[in-house]
PDB file of C-alpha atoms in Angstrom:
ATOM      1  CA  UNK A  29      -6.118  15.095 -14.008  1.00 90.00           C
ATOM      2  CA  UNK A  30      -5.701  13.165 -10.609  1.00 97.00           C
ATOM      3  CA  UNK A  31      -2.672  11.701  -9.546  1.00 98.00           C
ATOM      4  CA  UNK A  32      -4.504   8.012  -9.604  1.00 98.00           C
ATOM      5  CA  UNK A  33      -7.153   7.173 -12.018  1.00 98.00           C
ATOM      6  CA  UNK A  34      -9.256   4.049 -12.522  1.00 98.00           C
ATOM      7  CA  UNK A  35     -11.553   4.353 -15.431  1.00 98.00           C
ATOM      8  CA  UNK A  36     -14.172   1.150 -15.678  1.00 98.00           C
ATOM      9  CA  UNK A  37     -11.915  -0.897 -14.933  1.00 98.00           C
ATOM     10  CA  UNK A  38     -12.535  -4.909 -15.418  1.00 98.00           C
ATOM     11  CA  UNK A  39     -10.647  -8.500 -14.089  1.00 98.00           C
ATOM     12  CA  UNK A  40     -12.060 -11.518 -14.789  1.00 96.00           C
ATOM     13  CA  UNK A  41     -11.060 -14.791 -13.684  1.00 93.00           C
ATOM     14  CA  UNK A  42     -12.553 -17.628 -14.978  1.00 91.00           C
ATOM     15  CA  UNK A  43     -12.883 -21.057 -13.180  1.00 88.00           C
ATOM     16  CA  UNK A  44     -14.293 -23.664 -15.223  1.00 90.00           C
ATOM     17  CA  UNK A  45     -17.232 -21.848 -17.238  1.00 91.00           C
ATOM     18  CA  UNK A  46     -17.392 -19.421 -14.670  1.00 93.00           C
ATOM     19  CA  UNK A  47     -16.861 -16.207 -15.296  1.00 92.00           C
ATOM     20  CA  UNK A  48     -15.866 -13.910 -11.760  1.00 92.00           C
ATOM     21  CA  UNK A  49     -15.311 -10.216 -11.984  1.00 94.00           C
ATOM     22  CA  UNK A  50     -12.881  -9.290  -9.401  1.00 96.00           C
ATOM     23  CA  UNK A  51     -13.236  -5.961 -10.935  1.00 97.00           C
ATOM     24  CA  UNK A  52     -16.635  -5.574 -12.521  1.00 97.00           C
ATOM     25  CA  UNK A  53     -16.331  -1.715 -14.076  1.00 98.00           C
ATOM     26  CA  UNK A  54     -13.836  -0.220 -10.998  1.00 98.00           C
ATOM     27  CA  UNK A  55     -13.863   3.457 -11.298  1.00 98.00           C
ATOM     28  CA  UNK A  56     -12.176   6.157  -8.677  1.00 98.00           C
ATOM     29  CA  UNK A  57      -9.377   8.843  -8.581  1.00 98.00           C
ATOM     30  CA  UNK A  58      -6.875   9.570  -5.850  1.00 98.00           C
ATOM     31  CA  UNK A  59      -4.764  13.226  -5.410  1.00 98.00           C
ATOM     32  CA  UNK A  60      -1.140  13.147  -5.028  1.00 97.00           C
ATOM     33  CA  UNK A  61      -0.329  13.689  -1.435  1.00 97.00           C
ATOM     34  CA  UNK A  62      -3.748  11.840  -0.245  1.00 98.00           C
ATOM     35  CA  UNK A  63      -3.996   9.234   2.287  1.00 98.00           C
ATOM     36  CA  UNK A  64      -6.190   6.980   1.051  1.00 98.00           C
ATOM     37  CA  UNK A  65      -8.121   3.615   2.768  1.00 98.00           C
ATOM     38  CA  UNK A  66      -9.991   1.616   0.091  1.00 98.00           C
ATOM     39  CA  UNK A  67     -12.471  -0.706   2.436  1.00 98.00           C
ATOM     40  CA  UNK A  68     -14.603  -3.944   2.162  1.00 96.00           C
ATOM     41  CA  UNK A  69     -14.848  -7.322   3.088  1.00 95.00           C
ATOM     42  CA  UNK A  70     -13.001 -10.479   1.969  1.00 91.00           C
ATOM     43  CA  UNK A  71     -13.590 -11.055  -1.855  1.00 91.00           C
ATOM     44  CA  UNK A  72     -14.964  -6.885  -2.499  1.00 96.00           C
ATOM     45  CA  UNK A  73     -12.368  -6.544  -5.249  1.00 96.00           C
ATOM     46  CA  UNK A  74      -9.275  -4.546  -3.062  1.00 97.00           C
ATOM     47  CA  UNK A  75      -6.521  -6.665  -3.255  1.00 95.00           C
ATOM     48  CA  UNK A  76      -7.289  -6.825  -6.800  1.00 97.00           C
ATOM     49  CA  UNK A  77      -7.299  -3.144  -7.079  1.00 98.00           C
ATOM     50  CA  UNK A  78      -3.882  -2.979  -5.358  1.00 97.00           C
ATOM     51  CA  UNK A  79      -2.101  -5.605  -7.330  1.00 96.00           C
ATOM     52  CA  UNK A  80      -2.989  -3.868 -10.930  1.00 97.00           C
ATOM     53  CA  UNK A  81      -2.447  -0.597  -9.327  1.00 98.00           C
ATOM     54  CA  UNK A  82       1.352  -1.676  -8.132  1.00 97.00           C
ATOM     55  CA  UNK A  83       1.884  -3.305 -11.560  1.00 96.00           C
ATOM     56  CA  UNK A  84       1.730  -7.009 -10.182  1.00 95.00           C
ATOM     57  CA  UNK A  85      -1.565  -7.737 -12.105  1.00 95.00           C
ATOM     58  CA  UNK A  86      -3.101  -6.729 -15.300  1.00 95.00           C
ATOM     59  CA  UNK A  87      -6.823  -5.593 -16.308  1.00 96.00           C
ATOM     60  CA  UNK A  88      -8.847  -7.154 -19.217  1.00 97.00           C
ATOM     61  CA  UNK A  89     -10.342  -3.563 -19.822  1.00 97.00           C
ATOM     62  CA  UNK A  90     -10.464   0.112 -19.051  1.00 98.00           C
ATOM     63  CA  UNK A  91      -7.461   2.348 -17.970  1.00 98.00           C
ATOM     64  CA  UNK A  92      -5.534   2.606 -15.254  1.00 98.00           C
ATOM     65  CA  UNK A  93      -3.159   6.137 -15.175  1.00 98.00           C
ATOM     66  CA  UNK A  94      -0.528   6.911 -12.329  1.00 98.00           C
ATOM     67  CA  UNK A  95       0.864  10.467 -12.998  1.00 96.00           C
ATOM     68  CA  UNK A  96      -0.700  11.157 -16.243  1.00 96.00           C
ATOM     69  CA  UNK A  97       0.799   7.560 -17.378  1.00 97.00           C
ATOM     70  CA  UNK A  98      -1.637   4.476 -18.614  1.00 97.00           C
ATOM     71  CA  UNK A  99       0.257   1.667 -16.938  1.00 97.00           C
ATOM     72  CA  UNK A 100      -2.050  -0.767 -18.901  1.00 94.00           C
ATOM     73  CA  UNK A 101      -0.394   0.020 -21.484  1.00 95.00           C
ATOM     74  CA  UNK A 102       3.513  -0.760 -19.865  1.00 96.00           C
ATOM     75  CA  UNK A 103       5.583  -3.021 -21.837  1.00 96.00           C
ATOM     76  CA  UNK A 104       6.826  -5.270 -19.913  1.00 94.00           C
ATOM     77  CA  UNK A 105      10.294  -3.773 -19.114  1.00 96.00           C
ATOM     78  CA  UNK A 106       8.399  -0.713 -18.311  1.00 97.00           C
ATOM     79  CA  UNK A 107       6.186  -2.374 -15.741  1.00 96.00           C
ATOM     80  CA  UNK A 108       9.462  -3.645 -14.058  1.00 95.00           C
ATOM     81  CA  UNK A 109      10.788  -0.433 -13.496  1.00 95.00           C
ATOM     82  CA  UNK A 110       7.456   1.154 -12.642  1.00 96.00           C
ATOM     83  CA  UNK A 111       7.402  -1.509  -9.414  1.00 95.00           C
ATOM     84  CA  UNK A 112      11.314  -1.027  -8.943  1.00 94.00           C
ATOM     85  CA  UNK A 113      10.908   3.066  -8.678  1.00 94.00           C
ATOM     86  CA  UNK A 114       7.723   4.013  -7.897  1.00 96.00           C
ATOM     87  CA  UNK A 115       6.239   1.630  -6.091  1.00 97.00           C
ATOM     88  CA  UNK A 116       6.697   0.773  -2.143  1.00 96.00           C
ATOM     89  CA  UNK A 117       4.578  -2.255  -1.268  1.00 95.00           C
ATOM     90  CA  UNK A 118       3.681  -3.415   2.521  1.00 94.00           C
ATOM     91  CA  UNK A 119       1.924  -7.177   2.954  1.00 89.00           C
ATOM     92  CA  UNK A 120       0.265  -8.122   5.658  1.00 85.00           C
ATOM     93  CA  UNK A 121       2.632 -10.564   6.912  1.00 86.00           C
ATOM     94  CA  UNK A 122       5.964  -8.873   6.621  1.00 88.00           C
ATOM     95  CA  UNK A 123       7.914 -10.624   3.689  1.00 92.00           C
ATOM     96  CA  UNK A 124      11.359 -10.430   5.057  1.00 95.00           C
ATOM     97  CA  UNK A 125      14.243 -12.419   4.117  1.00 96.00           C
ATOM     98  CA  UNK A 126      14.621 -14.366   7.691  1.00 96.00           C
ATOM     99  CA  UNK A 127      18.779 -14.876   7.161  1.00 97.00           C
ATOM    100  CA  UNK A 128      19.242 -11.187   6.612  1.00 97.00           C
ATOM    101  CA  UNK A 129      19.540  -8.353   9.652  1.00 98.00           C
ATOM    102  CA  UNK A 130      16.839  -5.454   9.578  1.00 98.00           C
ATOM    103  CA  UNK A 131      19.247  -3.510   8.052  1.00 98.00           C
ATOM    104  CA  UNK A 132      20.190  -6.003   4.981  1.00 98.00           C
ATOM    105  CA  UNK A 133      16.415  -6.469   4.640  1.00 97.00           C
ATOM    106  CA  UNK A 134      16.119  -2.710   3.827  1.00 97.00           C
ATOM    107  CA  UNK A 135      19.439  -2.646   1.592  1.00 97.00           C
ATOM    108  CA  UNK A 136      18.204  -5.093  -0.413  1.00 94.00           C
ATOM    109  CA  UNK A 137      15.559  -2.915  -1.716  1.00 93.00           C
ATOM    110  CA  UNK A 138      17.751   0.206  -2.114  1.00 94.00           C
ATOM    111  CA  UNK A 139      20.142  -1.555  -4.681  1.00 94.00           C
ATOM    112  CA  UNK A 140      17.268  -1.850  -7.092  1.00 91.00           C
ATOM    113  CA  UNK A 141      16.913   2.101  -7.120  1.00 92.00           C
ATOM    114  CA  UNK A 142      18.803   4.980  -7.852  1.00 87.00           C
ATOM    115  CA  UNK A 143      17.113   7.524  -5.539  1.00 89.00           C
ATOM    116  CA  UNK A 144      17.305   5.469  -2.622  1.00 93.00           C
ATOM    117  CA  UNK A 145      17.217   7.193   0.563  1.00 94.00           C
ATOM    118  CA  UNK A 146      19.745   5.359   3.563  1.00 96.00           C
ATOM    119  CA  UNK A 147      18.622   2.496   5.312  1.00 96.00           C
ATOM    120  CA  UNK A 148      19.959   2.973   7.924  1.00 96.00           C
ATOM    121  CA  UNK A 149      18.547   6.144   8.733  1.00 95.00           C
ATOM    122  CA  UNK A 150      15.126   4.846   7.006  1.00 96.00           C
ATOM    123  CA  UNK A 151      15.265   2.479  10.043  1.00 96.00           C
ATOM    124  CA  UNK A 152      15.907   5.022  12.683  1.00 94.00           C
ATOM    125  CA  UNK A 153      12.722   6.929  11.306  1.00 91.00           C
ATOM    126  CA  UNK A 154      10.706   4.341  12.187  1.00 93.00           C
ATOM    127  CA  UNK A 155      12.332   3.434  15.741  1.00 91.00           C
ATOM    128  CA  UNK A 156      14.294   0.770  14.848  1.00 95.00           C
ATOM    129  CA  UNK A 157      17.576   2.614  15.115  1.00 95.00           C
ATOM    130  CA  UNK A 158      18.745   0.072  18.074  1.00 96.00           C
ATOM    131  CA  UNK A 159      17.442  -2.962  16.131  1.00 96.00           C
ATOM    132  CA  UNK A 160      19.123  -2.906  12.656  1.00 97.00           C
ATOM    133  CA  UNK A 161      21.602  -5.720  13.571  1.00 97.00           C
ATOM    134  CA  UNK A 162      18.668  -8.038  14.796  1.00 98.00           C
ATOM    135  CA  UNK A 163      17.405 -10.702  12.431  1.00 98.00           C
ATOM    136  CA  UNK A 164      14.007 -11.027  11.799  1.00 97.00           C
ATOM    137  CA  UNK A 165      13.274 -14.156  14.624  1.00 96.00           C
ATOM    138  CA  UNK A 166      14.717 -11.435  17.078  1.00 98.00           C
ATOM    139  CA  UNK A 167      12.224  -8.917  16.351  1.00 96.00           C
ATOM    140  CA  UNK A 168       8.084  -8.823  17.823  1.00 95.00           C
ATOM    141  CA  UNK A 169       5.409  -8.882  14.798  1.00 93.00           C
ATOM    142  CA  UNK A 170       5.395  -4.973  15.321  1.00 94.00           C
ATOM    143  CA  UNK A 171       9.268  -4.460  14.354  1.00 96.00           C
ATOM    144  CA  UNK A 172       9.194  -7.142  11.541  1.00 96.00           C
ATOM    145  CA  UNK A 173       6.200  -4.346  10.529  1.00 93.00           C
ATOM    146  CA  UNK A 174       8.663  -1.381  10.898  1.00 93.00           C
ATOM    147  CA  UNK A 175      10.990  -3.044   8.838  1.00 96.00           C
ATOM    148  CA  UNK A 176       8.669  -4.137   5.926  1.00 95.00           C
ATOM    149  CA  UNK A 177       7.708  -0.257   5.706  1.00 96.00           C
ATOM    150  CA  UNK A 178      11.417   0.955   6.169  1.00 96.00           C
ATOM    151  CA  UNK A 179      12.317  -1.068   3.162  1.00 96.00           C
ATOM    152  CA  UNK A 180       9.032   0.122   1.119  1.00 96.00           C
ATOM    153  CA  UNK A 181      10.256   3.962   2.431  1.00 95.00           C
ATOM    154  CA  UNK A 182      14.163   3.237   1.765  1.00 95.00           C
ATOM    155  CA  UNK A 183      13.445   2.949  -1.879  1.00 95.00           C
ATOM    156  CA  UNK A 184      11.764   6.696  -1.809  1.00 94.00           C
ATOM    157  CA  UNK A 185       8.139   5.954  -3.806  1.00 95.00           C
ATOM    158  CA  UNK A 186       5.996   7.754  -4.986  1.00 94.00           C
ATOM    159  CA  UNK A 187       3.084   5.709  -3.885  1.00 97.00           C
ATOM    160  CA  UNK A 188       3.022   3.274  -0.744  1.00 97.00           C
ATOM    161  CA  UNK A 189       0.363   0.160  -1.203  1.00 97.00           C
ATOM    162  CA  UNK A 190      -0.856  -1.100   2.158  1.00 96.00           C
ATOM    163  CA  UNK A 191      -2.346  -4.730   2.121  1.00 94.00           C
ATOM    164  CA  UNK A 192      -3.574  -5.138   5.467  1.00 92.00           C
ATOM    165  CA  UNK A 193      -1.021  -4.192   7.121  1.00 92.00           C
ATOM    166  CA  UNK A 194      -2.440  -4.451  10.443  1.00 90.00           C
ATOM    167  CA  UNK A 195      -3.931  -8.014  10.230  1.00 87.00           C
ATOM    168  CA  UNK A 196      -1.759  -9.503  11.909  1.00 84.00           C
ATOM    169  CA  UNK A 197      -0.644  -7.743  14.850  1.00 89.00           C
ATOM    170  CA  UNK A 198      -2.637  -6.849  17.495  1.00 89.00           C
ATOM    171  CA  UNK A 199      -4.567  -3.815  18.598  1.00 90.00           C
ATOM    172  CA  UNK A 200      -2.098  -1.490  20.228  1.00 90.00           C
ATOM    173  CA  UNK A 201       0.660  -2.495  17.569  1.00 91.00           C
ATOM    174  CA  UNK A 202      -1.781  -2.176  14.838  1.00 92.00           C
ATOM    175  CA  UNK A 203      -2.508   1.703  16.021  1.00 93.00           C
ATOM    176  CA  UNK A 204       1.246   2.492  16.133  1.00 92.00           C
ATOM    177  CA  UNK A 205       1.472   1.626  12.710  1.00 93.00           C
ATOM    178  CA  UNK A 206      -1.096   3.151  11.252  1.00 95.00           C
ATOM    179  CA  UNK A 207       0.276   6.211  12.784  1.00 94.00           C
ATOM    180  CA  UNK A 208       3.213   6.010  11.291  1.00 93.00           C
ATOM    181  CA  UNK A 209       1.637   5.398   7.720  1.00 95.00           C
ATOM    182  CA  UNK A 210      -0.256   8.651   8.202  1.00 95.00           C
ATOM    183  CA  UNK A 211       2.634  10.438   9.344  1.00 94.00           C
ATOM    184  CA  UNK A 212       4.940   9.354   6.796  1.00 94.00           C
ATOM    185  CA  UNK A 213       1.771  10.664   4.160  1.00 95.00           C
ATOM    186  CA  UNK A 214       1.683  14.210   6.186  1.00 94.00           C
ATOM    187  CA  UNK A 215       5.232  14.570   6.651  1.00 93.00           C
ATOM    188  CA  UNK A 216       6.643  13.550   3.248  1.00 93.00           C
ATOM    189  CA  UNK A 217       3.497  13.929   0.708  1.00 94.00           C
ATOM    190  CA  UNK A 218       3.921  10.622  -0.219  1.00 96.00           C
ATOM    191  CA  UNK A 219       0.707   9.013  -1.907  1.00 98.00           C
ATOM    192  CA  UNK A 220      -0.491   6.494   0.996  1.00 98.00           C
ATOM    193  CA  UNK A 221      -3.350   3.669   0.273  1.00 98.00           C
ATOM    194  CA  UNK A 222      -4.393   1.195   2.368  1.00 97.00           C
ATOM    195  CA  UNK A 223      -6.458  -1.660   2.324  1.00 96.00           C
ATOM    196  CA  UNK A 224      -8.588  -2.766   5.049  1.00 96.00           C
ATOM    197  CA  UNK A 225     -11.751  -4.593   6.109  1.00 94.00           C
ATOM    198  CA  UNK A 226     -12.023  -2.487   8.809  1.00 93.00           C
ATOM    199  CA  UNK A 227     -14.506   0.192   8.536  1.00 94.00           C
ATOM    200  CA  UNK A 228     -13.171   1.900  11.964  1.00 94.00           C
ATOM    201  CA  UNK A 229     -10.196   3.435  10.912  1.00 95.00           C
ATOM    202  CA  UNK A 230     -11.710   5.215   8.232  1.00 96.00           C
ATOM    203  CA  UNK A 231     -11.545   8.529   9.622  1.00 96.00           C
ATOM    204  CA  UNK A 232      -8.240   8.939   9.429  1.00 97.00           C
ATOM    205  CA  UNK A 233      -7.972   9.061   5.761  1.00 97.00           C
ATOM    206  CA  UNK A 234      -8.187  11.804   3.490  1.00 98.00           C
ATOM    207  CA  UNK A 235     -10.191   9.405   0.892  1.00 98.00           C
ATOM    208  CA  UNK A 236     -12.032   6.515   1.583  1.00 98.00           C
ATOM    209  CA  UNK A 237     -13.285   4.421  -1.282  1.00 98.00           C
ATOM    210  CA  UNK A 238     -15.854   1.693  -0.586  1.00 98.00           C
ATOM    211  CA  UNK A 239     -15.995  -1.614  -2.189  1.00 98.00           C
ATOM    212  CA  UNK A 240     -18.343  -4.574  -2.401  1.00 97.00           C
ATOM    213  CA  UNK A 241     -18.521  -7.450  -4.802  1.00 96.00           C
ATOM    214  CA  UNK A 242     -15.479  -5.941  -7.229  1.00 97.00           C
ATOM    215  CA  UNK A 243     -17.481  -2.892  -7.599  1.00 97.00           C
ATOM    216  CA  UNK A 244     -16.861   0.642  -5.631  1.00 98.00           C
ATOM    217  CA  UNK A 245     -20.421   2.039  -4.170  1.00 95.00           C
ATOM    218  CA  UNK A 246     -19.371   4.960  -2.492  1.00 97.00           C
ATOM    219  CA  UNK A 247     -16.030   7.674  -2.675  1.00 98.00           C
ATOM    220  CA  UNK A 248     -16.202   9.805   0.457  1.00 97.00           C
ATOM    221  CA  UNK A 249     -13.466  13.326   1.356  1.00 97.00           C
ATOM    222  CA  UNK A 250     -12.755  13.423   4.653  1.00 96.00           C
ATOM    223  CA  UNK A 251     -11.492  17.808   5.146  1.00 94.00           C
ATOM    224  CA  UNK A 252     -10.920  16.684   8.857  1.00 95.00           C
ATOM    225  CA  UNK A 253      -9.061  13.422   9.076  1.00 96.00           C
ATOM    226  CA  UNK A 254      -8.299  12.226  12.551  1.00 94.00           C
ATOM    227  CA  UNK A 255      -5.292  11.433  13.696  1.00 92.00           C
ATOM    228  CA  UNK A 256      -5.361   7.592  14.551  1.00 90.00           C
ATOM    229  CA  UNK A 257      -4.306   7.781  17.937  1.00 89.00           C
ATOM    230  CA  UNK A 258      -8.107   9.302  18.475  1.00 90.00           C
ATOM    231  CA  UNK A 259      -9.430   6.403  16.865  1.00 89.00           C
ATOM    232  CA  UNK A 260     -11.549   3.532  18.835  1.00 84.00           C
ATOM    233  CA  UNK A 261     -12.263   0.051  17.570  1.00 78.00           C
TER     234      UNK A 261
END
């Protein structure tokens, strides 16, 4: 059994008599340890995948398991805690409370859990040790970055969801981190995905998965990812 399983999984939103599936029969499986990049364009179903995956959205049918566990089947209490433990998200536009320092941004997220790592030293792990007094206004779209991941790392995951999280920075930012995503996944065995639209960076992953019109076409294993320093785009 894989770490991540989707089996035929369905969302439907309807709009009027209008039935859309933003997941029309989803079906994939990710290893523990795996960095993984699920890519498409706008509207191919990934930010759908990611919000029932982190326990933020439901499916209308199939299963979706996480460690041998059907989290379609979560109460609701138990869906709270799945998001509060094992769950690290990352947005694309940072999601930081702007009256609170770096370092209360990253607090904030370790008094949910019990296994928290410190966030202080979270912060120094991703070069921000000199910054953790700086609120977010102070800080370049980069560092805001760094500190949306050290609070997803602080609470110590077992899966990291990645929602663009290069959209909106720009090129050389956007490299730096992605590196640090990957390393994190090498250095830790943490359970990385990350959405993207672009195609480029998708030898650096371990697993890509390929989606188009809520539907995955293609699951590729990459036995030589690249670091993403060697990447072009």
């Amino acid at each position: 059994m894989s770490f991540i399983e989707f089996d035929s999984v369905y969302k439907r939103y309807k709009m009027g008599e209008v039935v859309i599936n933003a997941a029309d029969g989803v079906t994939f499986n990710i290893e523990q340890g795996e960095f993984c990049v699920i890519v498409g364009e706008s509207g191919a179903g990934k930010t759908t995948v990611l919000n029932m995956l982190g326990g933020m959205d439901s499916c209308d049918d199939g299963k979706i398991r996480v460690a041998g566990e059907l989290i379609n089947d979560f109460s609701s209490k138990k869906l709270v805690e799945y998001r509060r433990n094992d769950v690290g998200f990352v947005f694309q536009f940072y999601n930081l409370v702007p009256n609170l320092t770096a370092l209360e941004n990253v607090e904030l997220a370790t008094q949910i859990v019990d296994k928290s790592l410190s966030a202080s030293k979270t912060l120094e792990k991703v070069n921000l040790g000199d910054r953790i007094d700086n609120f977010p206004s102070q800080l370049s779209g980069g560092e805001q970055q760094r500190v949306a991941i050290a609070r997803a790392l602080a609470k110590n995951p077992k899966l990291l969801l990645c929602d663009e999280p290069t959209g909106a920075l720009d090129y050389k930012t956007g490299k730096q981190i992605l590196a640090l995503l990957q390393n994190t996944c090498r250095e830790t065995g943490m359970t990385v995905i990350v959405i993207t639209h672009n195609k480029a960076i998708t030898p650096m992953a371990d697993r890509v998965i390929s989606m188009r019109s809520g539907r995955v076409y293609s699951m590729e294993l990459n036995d030589n990812p690249i670091p993403v320093e060697r990447i072009e785009w």
